[in-house]
Amino acid sequence: MMLAAPAAAVAQTPDDAPESAAIVVTGAGLPLPPGTPAYGSVVIPRERLMDSASGRIENLLGDVAGFQQFRRSDSRSSNPSNQGATLRALGGNASSRTLVLLDGVPVADPFFGYIPFSALVPDRLSVVRVTRGGGIGAFGAGAVAGTIELASATRDQLPGLSASAFYGSRDATELSAGLTQDLGGGYVSVSGRWDRGDGFQTTPEDQRVAATVPAAYDGWSTNLRAVAPLSATSELQVRATLFEDRRTLRFAGADSMSQGQDASIRYISRGAWQIDALAYLQARNFSNIVISSNAPFRKSLDQRNTPSTGIGGKIELRPPVGAAHLLRLGVDTRFATGDMYEDAYNANVAANPRTFLRHAGGEQWTRGLFFEDDWTPEALGGKLVLTGGARADRWSIRGGFYDQVNAATGAATETRFADRSDWAFSGRAGLLYHASTAVAVRASAYSGFRLPTLNELYRPFVVFPITTQANDRLNPEKLKGAEAGIDLTPAPGVTLSATGFYNRLDDAIANVTLTATTRRRQNVQRIVAKGIELTAAARMGDVSLSASYAYSDSSVRAPGTALDGMRPAQVPRHMASATLGYAPVNGPSLSGTVRYVGRQYEDDLQSDVLPDALTVDAVARLPVGRSVSLVARGENLFDERVVTRNAGGSIDLGTPRTLWIGISWRG
């Protein structure tokens, strides 16, 4: 089972049919530009997405070394607000520095910037393309650490009816089903998943108290996707997703909830003038209860309501400018607004009275223009591709406020923050040269920016005993980077890739330590990350091997402070992943995955260590009929102790050995 390969090897390019041809609905986007491989993308194909030990997209993304969340936990045992995605060892905080797109639509929460991984079910996807670095290009603002593009499964990949049921360790269950039917010249697909579990103890045995409980979880999601032809070369794609996720972390009553209702509509034209136009709406909410870690373990904070809304769209045109050029022109916009309602409590009093009522929020708006051209000089016979483009973005942060009411006296304080706006200019350029059929070299340089999220600007948070303060004066992060690499195909079915990179993130937003119990979000002068990324994939008959390794030398530059020269929080130097698979046609299949994450630090001052960890997963599949398979899955088979949080010795642990048995049916 091949897990990762250079993007050029799996780029899906729908046929460009003339008007007189039969209508063929694909459900895909426009073909990838020829310059895409210049930015060193790596893909995770559908066969891998359908066959993982955990069945969770965030763990599958770990196949691409360098991908990480703020913490090492997955979406069963981590607070949702920790689930920011990043690449290239830029670390720092829980907001996503990587732009995650589903069918071209940003999926990050409009208020927090976290990714709702539990709602992104792998078997609904066709392919995942990960671009580490590469600038923001035509994707939009926010891709300072790279881009993760998720593409929905196409009609030929979706069975008419599918279902699966799994039972796992600690009374865990996972149920999913999908129905896809042709309708007119198009199709409609409906799918859903529900999973729950009693959870494992995230707290080490010697730190457990009477209030300690396992990390129970219960979540569901459902997805509707419809694709309808409008002509022989154009189609309309509609998608709607509903999800809800509930978790309990560490202490009884420490419950969190996230939910969302997302919808998008997309028009694709593959005619002489190629067009990709989309619009989307996101409605999200989040709540979280913080329990004091001191006896008698009463409620200290109820973040009871955080409604947020995201609205956006994009229009991209590809005019017919000749076979040697692929020109992209377009505009995009993104609007986010959100509010935080929370109540503080006195956990030291038996009555556990409410002390303060707080309300904070604001809004953001970005509007961008972009162009990009990929040029394949005819004189060189297609061996060379040059690509380059630029963006201009107008951003604004406005309406920020923080109100607090004393619950006992009724005394109120109201704070209003100044509105801000500015222009941001960015660009990228790259080249890809095929020296032979077996050797290709590439190089690129790029820039980008990311606005601070509403969460970073206006919402303080507590992970007892540490309070992290918000900062309404945060500046946008600005990235400049360059990379060079080589792609080798020494034999059919064998690909090797190496990339060296240098990235500089100016005004990087970090959680900076002020006192033993207080941190504050601040812009540090810059984070500099440089390193090497290696990728290999091979298929020999029924056997496949895939491997990925990333070495990162990352440091904070903050002259005159204690941070200067230190490694950013949550950033390991070494990350690696390898998968060996055996998958004969119509026979039993087996795959095993080994992942390694090096030592990293919990905090910016490198006082709390998270040790390195080596985990092993496996999946076995036994066909028992034409459409039915028995499946066994194992996570962390050797029960490696994975430390996910260390706050002065107060430790949280990641997923222990977890075994699953189930049945899968694809009609």
XYZ file of C-alpha atoms in Angstrom:
667
model
C 0.000 0.000 0.000
C 1.688 3.185 -1.151
C 1.239 5.942 1.414
C 3.045 8.919 -0.020
C 4.634 9.935 -3.298
C 5.587 13.089 -5.162
C 2.433 14.965 -6.098
C 3.125 14.768 -9.814
C 2.727 11.014 -9.658
C -0.891 11.117 -8.541
C -2.241 14.416 -9.788
C -5.801 13.835 -10.957
C -6.441 15.494 -14.293
C -10.012 15.192 -15.599
C -10.386 14.943 -19.326
C -11.162 18.192 -21.113
C -14.140 17.218 -23.240
C -15.379 19.266 -26.184
C -18.925 20.589 -26.103
C -20.111 17.815 -28.374
C -18.751 15.045 -26.128
C -20.813 13.002 -23.701
C -21.311 14.589 -20.320
C -18.921 13.105 -17.742
C -19.356 14.206 -14.121
C -16.186 13.861 -12.031
C -16.911 15.700 -8.791
C -13.278 16.873 -8.804
C -11.757 20.317 -9.117
C -9.723 21.681 -12.004
C -6.547 19.848 -13.080
C -3.409 20.593 -11.112
C -1.194 23.226 -12.746
C 2.010 21.786 -14.257
C 4.139 23.795 -11.824
C 2.637 22.121 -8.736
C 5.571 19.674 -8.221
C 7.983 22.634 -8.034
C 6.739 23.165 -4.470
C 7.518 19.617 -3.365
C 4.021 18.347 -2.544
C 3.453 14.889 -1.057
C 0.203 12.962 -1.353
C -1.695 10.376 0.656
C -3.751 8.328 -1.839
C -7.196 6.876 -1.264
C -5.990 3.327 -0.694
C -4.092 4.544 2.372
C -6.975 6.730 3.540
C -9.174 3.621 3.552
C -6.787 1.527 5.632
C -5.472 3.055 8.858
C -5.313 1.728 12.403
C -7.169 4.638 14.016
C -9.467 5.659 11.158
C -8.638 9.327 11.908
C -7.306 11.823 9.416
C -4.914 13.548 11.829
C -3.063 10.270 12.405
C -2.902 9.581 8.671
C -1.390 13.027 8.139
C 1.419 11.825 10.374
C 2.572 9.771 7.361
C 4.048 13.064 6.132
C 6.928 13.732 8.503
C 6.862 17.330 9.681
C 3.098 17.435 10.202
C 2.083 18.073 13.778
C -0.671 19.406 15.960
C -0.076 21.592 19.000
C -0.167 18.416 21.110
C 0.531 14.779 20.294
C -3.032 13.692 21.153
C -5.592 12.903 18.484
C -9.213 14.057 18.367
C -10.381 11.499 20.937
C -8.292 12.746 23.865
C -7.320 16.348 23.115
C -9.204 19.537 23.748
C -10.538 20.604 20.316
C -8.967 24.058 20.662
C -5.507 22.385 20.683
C -5.954 20.929 17.212
C -4.080 23.451 15.128
C -2.119 22.016 12.199
C 1.383 23.101 11.348
C 4.381 22.024 9.270
C 8.053 22.886 8.950
C 8.769 23.077 12.724
C 7.242 26.537 13.160
C 5.299 25.405 16.256
C 4.424 28.000 18.836
C 0.715 27.844 19.676
C -2.515 25.978 19.033
C -3.741 27.929 15.989
C -3.189 26.480 12.522
C -0.259 27.865 10.589
C -1.158 25.448 7.803
C -4.109 26.207 5.547
C -6.389 23.138 5.436
C -8.826 23.023 2.502
C -11.657 20.614 1.703
C -12.626 20.921 -1.962
C -11.092 24.378 -1.932
C -12.924 25.546 1.218
C -10.935 26.487 4.385
C -12.071 24.234 7.238
C -10.438 25.932 10.247
C -12.734 27.178 12.984
C -13.496 30.899 12.358
C -12.841 31.877 15.995
C -10.102 29.526 17.223
C -8.310 28.516 14.039
C -8.303 24.831 15.036
C -9.146 22.040 12.585
C -12.243 19.881 13.341
C -10.406 16.649 12.557
C -13.173 14.412 13.919
C -15.492 15.693 11.160
C -13.005 14.888 8.363
C -13.659 11.188 7.785
C -10.901 9.583 5.645
C -13.127 7.263 3.596
C -15.053 10.290 2.273
C -11.862 11.537 0.618
C -10.192 10.848 -2.705
C -6.701 12.126 -1.974
C -4.796 14.426 0.384
C -2.002 16.640 -0.931
C 0.387 18.186 1.603
C 2.607 21.076 0.535
C 5.176 21.888 3.211
C 5.966 25.564 2.599
C 5.145 26.771 -0.888
C 3.615 30.127 0.071
C -0.018 31.121 -0.188
C -0.286 31.384 -3.987
C -3.864 31.052 -5.203
C -5.018 29.338 -2.001
C -5.631 32.442 0.095
C -4.233 33.898 3.302
C -3.041 31.712 6.157
C -0.725 29.180 4.491
C 2.464 30.328 6.212
C 3.568 26.769 7.036
C 2.050 25.122 3.964
C -1.220 23.800 2.634
C -3.145 20.561 3.186
C -5.658 19.985 0.395
C -8.402 17.400 0.948
C -10.423 16.298 -2.084
C -13.768 14.514 -1.757
C -14.103 11.045 -3.231
C -15.316 11.023 -6.824
C -18.195 8.972 -8.208
C -16.017 6.126 -9.484
C -14.543 5.736 -5.977
C -17.875 5.564 -4.156
C -19.829 2.290 -3.946
C -23.581 2.420 -4.119
C -23.790 1.350 -0.500
C -21.121 0.880 2.150
C -21.096 0.224 5.878
C -18.672 -0.719 8.626
C -18.849 -1.516 12.313
C -15.928 -1.786 14.760
C -15.587 -2.621 18.427
C -12.438 -1.663 20.280
C -10.623 -1.500 23.580
C -12.300 0.245 26.502
C -15.792 -0.354 25.104
C -15.220 1.779 22.010
C -17.522 1.570 18.997
C -17.274 3.052 15.510
C -20.172 2.857 13.044
C -20.255 4.362 9.563
C -22.361 4.090 6.425
C -22.620 5.703 3.017
C -25.143 5.742 0.194
C -24.335 7.020 -3.296
C -26.872 7.061 -6.101
C -26.816 8.386 -9.642
C -29.354 11.125 -10.182
C -29.960 12.407 -13.694
C -26.516 12.971 -15.144
C -24.974 13.509 -11.705
C -25.022 11.815 -8.336
C -25.849 12.297 -4.663
C -23.807 10.857 -1.812
C -24.851 10.750 1.853
C -22.584 9.412 4.587
C -22.330 9.410 8.343
C -20.145 8.208 11.189
C -20.699 7.833 14.909
C -17.990 6.827 17.326
C -17.734 6.741 21.073
C -15.570 5.223 23.775
C -15.085 5.150 27.526
C -11.568 6.394 26.862
C -8.208 5.754 28.462
C -6.571 7.366 31.472
C -4.577 10.322 30.214
C -3.252 10.858 33.754
C -0.311 8.712 34.944
C -1.270 6.334 37.731
C 0.833 8.106 40.364
C -0.919 11.443 39.647
C -4.523 10.245 39.730
C -6.975 11.501 42.325
C -10.587 10.775 43.160
C -11.776 13.178 40.459
C -9.600 11.647 37.716
C -11.546 9.969 34.919
C -10.713 8.460 31.522
C -10.872 10.603 28.380
C -14.328 9.567 27.200
C -15.510 10.765 23.792
C -18.719 10.695 21.779
C -19.047 12.251 18.337
C -20.906 12.054 15.072
C -20.785 13.651 11.662
C -22.865 13.444 8.519
C -22.073 14.637 5.038
C -24.158 15.321 1.929
C -22.521 15.869 -1.443
C -24.304 16.347 -4.758
C -22.781 16.847 -8.196
C -24.870 17.862 -11.221
C -23.746 18.476 -14.821
C -24.581 21.803 -16.422
C -22.953 21.067 -19.778
C -20.411 18.707 -21.304
C -17.621 20.677 -19.623
C -19.156 22.142 -16.477
C -20.758 20.950 -13.292
C -22.139 22.179 -9.970
C -20.938 20.681 -6.689
C -22.807 21.122 -3.408
C -21.625 19.926 -0.005
C -23.100 20.126 3.507
C -21.576 18.773 6.716
C -22.984 18.572 10.238
C -20.923 17.416 13.206
C -20.809 17.330 16.982
C -18.019 16.137 19.240
C -18.093 15.749 23.039
C -15.076 14.892 25.181
C -14.129 14.619 28.855
C -10.520 15.320 29.750
C -8.663 14.387 32.948
C -11.287 15.293 35.600
C -14.963 14.455 36.050
C -16.959 17.394 34.738
C -14.148 18.720 32.507
C -16.330 18.433 29.438
C -15.867 20.058 26.044
C -18.185 20.243 23.068
C -17.608 21.371 19.499
C -20.176 21.425 16.731
C -20.528 22.780 13.245
C -22.806 23.237 10.258
C -20.890 23.837 7.030
C -22.185 24.318 3.502
C -20.567 25.168 0.174
C -21.423 25.426 -3.497
C -18.836 25.178 -6.276
C -18.999 25.725 -10.013
C -16.371 24.009 -12.180
C -15.953 24.630 -15.908
C -13.351 22.724 -17.909
C -14.028 24.477 -21.211
C -11.716 26.793 -23.101
C -12.070 29.273 -20.211
C -11.618 27.132 -17.127
C -13.453 28.413 -14.049
C -13.443 27.446 -10.379
C -15.976 29.491 -8.376
C -17.081 28.648 -4.857
C -18.928 30.129 -1.903
C -19.190 28.744 1.612
C -20.773 29.262 5.023
C -19.602 27.929 8.385
C -21.525 28.052 11.668
C -19.520 26.712 14.617
C -19.717 26.575 18.394
C -17.499 25.442 21.240
C -17.867 25.046 24.989
C -15.434 23.916 27.647
C -15.484 23.475 31.428
C -12.242 23.827 33.384
C -11.971 21.933 36.675
C -9.499 23.114 39.333
C -6.673 20.601 39.737
C -6.618 21.275 43.494
C -8.943 19.398 45.861
C -11.913 19.397 46.002
C -11.768 19.686 42.168
C -14.590 22.122 41.575
C -15.439 24.073 38.452
C -13.214 27.121 37.972
C -14.276 28.247 34.500
C -17.229 27.575 32.221
C -16.501 28.643 28.641
C -20.142 28.005 27.949
C -20.675 29.381 24.487
C -18.382 30.423 21.628
C -20.535 30.870 18.513
C -18.670 31.856 15.352
C -19.438 32.299 11.687
C -17.246 32.076 8.606
C -18.327 33.287 5.169
C -16.170 33.303 2.078
C -15.725 32.625 -1.582
C -13.328 32.468 -4.487
C -13.396 32.907 -8.261
C -10.479 31.600 -10.316
C -10.244 31.994 -14.096
C -7.859 30.173 -16.410
C -8.053 31.902 -19.800
C -6.847 30.167 -23.003
C -3.374 31.677 -23.472
C -1.735 28.874 -25.426
C -0.388 25.410 -24.707
C 2.837 26.718 -23.165
C 1.130 28.699 -20.396
C -1.429 28.024 -17.696
C -2.536 31.395 -16.316
C -4.622 31.692 -13.144
C -6.410 34.932 -12.225
C -8.754 35.400 -9.342
C -10.189 36.991 -6.252
C -11.082 35.546 -2.871
C -12.527 36.765 0.398
C -12.979 35.449 3.903
C -15.011 36.930 6.781
C -14.947 35.613 10.344
C -16.857 36.752 13.392
C -17.198 35.204 16.813
C -18.068 35.722 20.479
C -16.876 34.118 23.691
C -19.197 33.833 26.692
C -17.630 32.450 29.845
C -18.285 32.389 33.590
C -15.540 32.217 36.226
C -16.140 30.384 39.541
C -14.513 30.331 42.957
C -13.359 26.729 43.307
C -12.082 27.306 46.861
C -15.592 27.723 48.320
C -17.942 24.782 48.815
C -20.833 26.615 47.178
C -18.612 27.098 44.101
C -20.102 30.556 43.425
C -19.840 32.341 40.126
C -17.454 35.298 40.357
C -17.287 36.916 36.924
C -19.237 36.896 33.668
C -17.186 37.626 30.560
C -18.018 38.359 26.953
C -15.402 38.967 24.258
C -15.233 38.892 20.483
C -14.599 40.658 17.211
C -14.396 40.125 13.477
C -11.870 39.778 10.668
C -12.030 40.253 6.925
C -9.514 39.493 4.177
C -9.992 40.272 0.471
C -7.361 39.187 -2.031
C -6.385 39.429 -5.680
C -4.000 36.904 -7.207
C -2.409 35.789 -10.427
C -0.106 32.902 -11.223
C 1.409 31.586 -14.440
C 2.986 28.209 -15.197
C 5.170 28.327 -18.306
C 6.453 25.237 -20.085
C 8.863 26.468 -22.804
C 8.188 24.513 -25.996
C 11.833 24.777 -27.088
C 12.869 22.493 -24.205
C 10.356 19.789 -25.032
C 8.498 20.028 -21.741
C 11.562 19.402 -19.589
C 11.349 22.760 -17.805
C 8.392 24.333 -16.000
C 8.618 27.844 -14.561
C 5.913 29.025 -12.201
C 5.324 32.297 -10.391
C 2.610 34.508 -9.036
C 1.690 37.283 -6.616
C -1.102 38.272 -4.243
C -2.380 41.502 -2.748
C -4.584 41.152 0.347
C -6.490 43.810 2.210
C -7.104 42.710 5.796
C -9.006 44.255 8.675
C -9.530 43.435 12.357
C -12.402 45.338 13.901
C -15.113 45.412 16.539
C -12.899 43.834 19.211
C -14.159 43.998 22.790
C -13.806 42.411 26.233
C -16.537 42.932 28.850
C -16.558 41.648 32.418
C -19.260 41.783 35.102
C -18.662 41.048 38.778
C -21.318 38.434 39.643
C -21.503 39.551 43.283
C -21.657 43.329 42.880
C -22.834 43.787 39.317
C -19.925 46.145 38.623
C -19.041 46.079 34.946
C -15.928 46.929 32.961
C -16.070 47.364 29.201
C -13.003 47.403 26.975
C -13.079 48.302 23.286
C -10.079 47.628 21.082
C -8.936 49.766 18.178
C -9.825 48.703 14.646
C -6.887 47.923 12.365
C -6.410 47.325 8.634
C -3.568 47.155 6.144
C -2.362 45.624 2.893
C -0.246 42.474 2.663
C 1.693 41.600 -0.481
C 3.112 38.154 -1.119
C 4.303 35.974 -3.942
C 5.986 32.777 -4.920
C 8.100 31.421 -7.769
C 9.485 28.020 -8.618
C 11.036 25.863 -11.281
C 10.911 22.181 -12.125
C 13.463 20.666 -14.503
C 13.279 17.086 -15.742
C 16.931 16.246 -16.376
C 15.835 12.789 -17.518
C 12.945 10.395 -17.066
C 14.512 9.366 -13.745
C 15.688 12.717 -12.352
C 13.873 15.989 -11.693
C 15.201 18.957 -9.768
C 13.129 21.781 -8.309
C 13.525 25.023 -6.408
C 11.161 27.663 -5.086
C 10.962 30.830 -3.018
C 7.818 32.218 -1.435
C 6.205 34.498 1.106
C 2.909 34.626 2.974
C 1.085 35.935 6.015
C -1.394 34.850 8.686
C -3.716 37.036 10.708
C -3.930 36.333 14.442
C -7.163 34.504 15.201
C -9.981 36.018 17.228
C -9.037 33.508 19.911
C -5.447 34.793 20.070
C -6.597 38.412 20.099
C -9.400 38.320 22.630
C -9.716 35.019 24.554
C -7.517 34.120 27.535
C -7.509 30.477 28.571
C -6.521 28.328 31.527
C -4.800 24.936 31.617
C -4.461 24.815 35.383
C -2.293 26.121 36.947
C -1.215 28.256 33.961
C -3.265 31.150 32.583
C -2.465 32.320 29.044
C -3.541 35.895 28.345
C -4.893 37.194 25.049
C -3.345 40.168 23.240
C -5.441 42.498 21.078
C -2.319 44.146 19.590
C -0.893 41.068 17.897
C 0.508 41.735 14.425
C 0.082 39.351 11.481
C 2.766 36.727 11.057
C 4.858 37.097 7.878
C 6.815 34.281 6.280
C 9.675 34.217 3.806
C 11.063 30.900 2.644
C 13.062 29.027 0.058
C 13.671 25.388 -0.734
C 15.348 23.116 -3.261
C 14.921 19.456 -3.936
C 15.419 16.464 -6.175
C 12.950 13.738 -7.199
C 14.293 10.392 -8.411
C 12.535 7.522 -10.157
C 15.313 4.929 -10.372
C 12.955 2.111 -11.330
C 9.268 1.706 -12.191
C 7.186 2.072 -9.051
C 10.054 3.544 -7.023
C 10.261 7.227 -6.088
C 12.752 9.041 -3.874
C 12.593 12.698 -2.899
C 14.796 15.051 -0.889
C 14.128 18.688 0.022
C 16.218 21.236 1.871
C 14.384 24.294 3.207
C 14.861 27.595 5.013
C 11.830 29.404 6.454
C 11.723 32.653 8.451
C 8.523 33.590 10.272
C 8.627 37.243 11.360
C 6.382 38.469 14.184
C 5.696 34.857 15.113
C 2.892 34.526 17.672
C 3.957 32.511 20.715
C 2.730 31.834 24.246
C 5.451 33.711 26.144
C 6.112 32.965 29.830
C 5.729 35.978 32.136
C 5.613 34.246 35.537
C 5.460 30.672 36.810
C 1.676 30.653 36.316
C 1.155 33.261 33.584
C 1.833 33.337 29.861
C 0.807 35.881 27.246
C 0.403 35.665 23.515
C 3.062 37.897 21.993
C 4.822 38.524 18.710
C 8.447 37.429 18.946
C 10.914 38.848 16.463
C 11.041 35.694 14.363
C 11.263 31.923 14.230
C 13.868 30.500 11.860
C 13.372 26.920 10.699
C 15.705 25.055 8.389
C 16.033 21.405 7.667
C 15.802 18.408 5.362
C 12.793 16.308 4.338
C 13.122 12.863 2.776
C 10.358 10.805 1.177
C 10.455 7.351 -0.406
C 7.808 5.090 -1.915
C 8.093 1.749 -3.695
C 5.751 -0.897 -5.008
C 6.929 -4.374 -5.962
C 4.005 -6.532 -6.981
C 1.722 -6.911 -3.988
C 4.223 -5.339 -1.585
C 4.571 -1.612 -0.990
C 6.835 0.460 1.181
C 6.583 4.129 2.081
C 8.739 6.254 4.337
C 9.109 9.902 5.336
C 11.662 11.692 7.522
C 12.050 15.331 8.563
C 14.957 16.937 10.386
C 14.329 20.492 11.558
C 16.690 22.958 13.180
C 14.266 25.567 14.493
C 15.028 28.466 16.843
C 13.445 31.624 18.213
C 15.169 34.936 17.539
C 14.212 37.378 20.289
C 17.288 39.456 21.261
C 17.342 40.635 24.854
C 14.890 38.002 26.102
C 15.200 34.562 27.686
C 13.701 33.053 24.529
C 16.543 34.042 22.230
C 18.114 31.000 20.600
C 15.704 28.503 22.112
C 13.709 25.952 20.171
C 10.004 26.872 19.759
C 7.570 25.110 22.058
C 6.182 21.787 20.814
C 8.796 21.368 18.053
C 10.850 18.140 17.741
C 14.059 17.973 15.719
C 13.314 14.542 14.264
C 10.107 13.034 12.915
C 9.794 9.842 10.871
C 7.146 7.471 9.560
C 7.290 4.242 7.538
C 4.616 1.826 6.333
C 5.079 -1.654 4.861
C 2.054 -3.203 3.183
C 1.055 -6.459 1.502
C -2.160 -6.245 -0.513
C -2.821 -8.909 -3.195
C -5.882 -8.502 -5.392
C -8.915 -10.157 -3.785
C -6.796 -11.613 -0.982
C -5.909 -10.943 2.650
C -3.930 -7.739 3.222
C -1.651 -6.591 5.997
C 0.118 -3.325 6.713
C 2.235 -1.996 9.535
C 3.224 1.596 10.356
C 6.109 2.779 12.536
C 6.220 6.421 13.669
C 8.871 8.276 15.613
C 8.607 11.722 17.187
C 11.692 13.198 18.785
C 11.978 14.982 22.117
C 10.317 18.377 22.334
C 9.485 20.981 24.967
C 6.114 21.912 26.412
C 7.009 25.545 27.017
C 8.949 28.402 25.459
C 11.686 28.314 28.144
C 12.464 24.624 27.576
C 11.844 23.681 31.196
C 9.317 20.868 30.643
C 10.384 17.981 28.406
C 8.177 15.739 26.296
C 10.295 12.602 25.697
C 10.626 11.011 22.277
C 8.213 8.229 21.334
C 8.165 5.289 18.905
C 4.793 3.730 18.088
C 3.722 0.791 15.901
C 0.300 0.372 14.264
C -1.065 -2.449 12.117
C -4.126 -3.286 9.999
C -5.169 -6.738 8.732
C -8.015 -7.297 6.289
C -9.532 -10.682 5.404
C -12.120 -10.879 2.579
C -14.902 -13.312 3.475
C -17.101 -12.692 0.469
C -17.425 -10.644 -2.652
C -18.059 -7.397 -0.741
C -17.417 -8.231 2.923
C -14.145 -8.101 4.848
C -13.175 -8.790 8.426
C -10.780 -6.134 9.699
C -8.432 -6.088 12.679
C -6.679 -2.862 13.680
C -4.083 -2.174 16.318
C -2.848 1.196 17.566
C 0.394 1.591 19.555
C 0.828 -2.186 19.647
C 3.794 -2.108 22.047
C 2.016 0.294 24.426
C 4.619 3.064 24.162
C 4.257 5.785 26.806
C 3.565 8.964 24.809
C 3.688 12.145 26.899
C 1.412 14.803 25.367
C 1.594 17.499 28.075
C 4.049 18.290 30.857
C 3.282 21.384 32.931
C 5.818 21.384 35.760
C 5.542 17.629 36.102
C 1.755 17.447 35.681
C 1.579 14.992 32.784
C -0.970 13.888 30.199
C -0.515 10.742 28.129
C -1.449 9.807 24.579
C -3.243 6.774 23.154
C -2.103 3.474 24.741
C -2.429 0.081 23.050
C -5.845 0.024 21.399
C -7.234 -2.996 19.520
C -10.181 -3.063 17.119
C -12.154 -5.795 15.397
C -14.817 -5.099 12.821
C -16.533 -5.811 9.562
C -16.610 -3.738 6.382
C -19.091 -4.055 3.523
C -18.937 -2.272 0.168
C -21.913 -3.038 -2.065
